[in-house]
Amino acid sequence: MSLPPLRPLITEERIAARIREMGATITADYQDEAPLYLVGILKGSFIFLADLARAIDRSVRLEFIGISSYGKGKSTSGEVKLTKDLDASIEGCDVLVVEDIVDSGVTLTYLLKVLQQRKPRSLRIAALLDKPERRQRPVHVDYVGFAIPDEFVVGYGLDYAEDHRNLKAVCVVE
Ligand code: IMP
Ligand code: MG
């Protein structure tokens, strides 16, 4: 198996520091008693979700949702489908969708529509990475870790054809 070379873009330390800041902001923004659901989008968000959840200083509930919009390559197929639904009702609850990266915006546009129909009390998005140049659909990301240039990245949960999710840093696939 030959894998393409990888160039570190965001170190483990910078990621950790930024997530501490995001956790503090989110903690300050959700001071109410209402349950706060973190909805992780599988699979890419799993490491970010684990670290962000622990950076938030209040109780959170965890849910996962499965969405697929990409094939095995580097660009969107334009097609989105729900591959795993939530287990719990989010009606009347605060919901924070946790995503690894926002690229074209196709995935989140679809997901927000689906989740809004479930009547949450609030619905926001936290994404570790944002590639604003690539946007095809307008999506407002409430909490962004890092805006990055238009390059394909892996690590810290993100994959290239399922490889490299376990890298500690975010790296560019050359
Ligand atoms: P969107 O629907 O185009 O915004 O795509 C979002 C999804 O595409 C993300 O959740 C990732 O799974 C995937 N994706 C987009 N850009 C990258 C990248 O640079 N590396 C790895 N996955 C990516
Ligand atoms: Mg994803």
Coordinates of N, CA and C and ligand atoms in Angstrom, one line a residue, residues 41 44 69-70 74 76 80 99-108 131 134-135 148 151-154 158-160 165, ligand 1:
I41 N -21.0 14.3 14.0 CA -21.2 13.7 12.6 C -20.2 12.6 12.4
G44 N -15.8 11.5 11.0 CA -14.7 12.5 11.1 C -14.7 13.3 12.4
S69 N -21.6 12.0 2.2 CA -21.7 12.9 1.0 C -20.5 12.7 0.1
Y70 N -19.5 12.0 0.6 CA -18.3 11.8 -0.1 C -18.1 10.3 -0.5
K74 N -11.5 12.8 -3.1 CA -11.3 14.0 -2.4 C -12.4 15.1 -2.6
T76 N -16.6 16.2 -3.4 CA -18.0 15.8 -3.0 C -18.7 15.2 -4.2
V80 N -26.2 13.5 -0.7 CA -26.1 13.4 0.8 C -27.1 12.3 1.2
E99 N -18.8 19.0 13.8 CA -18.4 18.6 12.5 C -16.9 18.7 12.4
D100 N -16.2 17.9 11.7 CA -14.8 17.9 11.5 C -14.4 19.1 10.6
I101 N -15.0 19.2 9.5 CA -14.6 20.3 8.5 C -15.8 20.7 7.7
V102 N -16.0 22.0 7.4 CA -17.0 22.4 6.5 C -16.3 22.8 5.2
D103 N -16.8 22.2 4.1 CA -16.2 22.3 2.8 C -17.2 23.0 1.9
S104 N -17.9 22.3 1.1 CA -18.9 22.9 0.2 C -20.1 23.4 1.0
G105 N -20.3 22.8 2.1 CA -21.5 23.2 2.9 C -22.7 22.3 2.6
V106 N -22.6 21.4 1.6 CA -23.7 20.6 1.2 C -24.2 19.7 2.4
T107 N -23.3 19.1 3.1 CA -23.6 18.2 4.2 C -24.4 18.9 5.3
L108 N -23.9 20.1 5.7 CA -24.5 20.8 6.8 C -25.9 21.4 6.4
K131 N -13.1 25.5 5.4 CA -12.5 25.9 4.1 C -13.5 26.9 3.4
R134 N -14.2 27.1 -0.5 CA -14.9 26.0 -1.2 C -16.4 26.1 -1.1
R135 N -16.9 27.0 -0.4 CA -18.4 27.0 -0.1 C -19.2 27.1 -1.3
I148 N -8.9 27.2 7.1 CA -7.7 26.7 6.3 C -7.9 27.0 4.8
E151 N -7.0 23.1 0.7 CA -6.1 21.9 0.5 C -6.8 20.7 1.2
F152 N -6.5 19.5 0.8 CA -7.1 18.4 1.4 C -6.3 17.9 2.6
V153 N -7.0 17.8 3.7 CA -6.3 17.5 5.0 C -6.8 16.2 5.6
V154 N -5.9 15.6 6.4 CA -6.2 14.4 7.1 C -5.7 14.5 8.6
L158 N -10.0 13.2 10.6 CA -10.3 13.3 9.1 C -9.5 12.2 8.4
D159 N -10.1 11.7 7.3 CA -9.5 10.7 6.6 C -9.3 11.0 5.1
Y160 N -8.4 10.2 4.5 CA -8.4 10.1 3.0 C -8.6 8.7 2.7
R165 N -7.0 8.8 10.0 CA -7.8 9.4 11.0 C -7.1 9.6 12.4
Ligands
IMP1 P1 -19.2 19.4 2.6 O1 -20.6 18.7 2.5 O2 -18.6 19.6 1.2 O3 -19.1 20.6 3.4 O4 -18.3 18.3 3.2 C1 -18.1 18.0 4.5 C2 -17.4 16.7 4.6 O5 -16.5 16.4 3.6 C3 -16.6 16.6 5.9 O6 -17.4 16.2 7.0 C4 -15.5 15.6 5.6 O7 -16.0 14.4 5.9 C5 -15.3 15.8 4.1 N1 -14.2 16.6 3.8 C6 -14.2 17.8 3.2 N2 -12.9 18.3 3.1 C7 -12.1 17.4 3.6 C8 -10.7 17.3 3.8 O8 -9.9 18.2 3.4 N3 -10.2 16.2 4.3 C9 -11.0 15.1 4.7 N4 -12.4 15.2 4.6 C10 -12.9 16.3 4.0

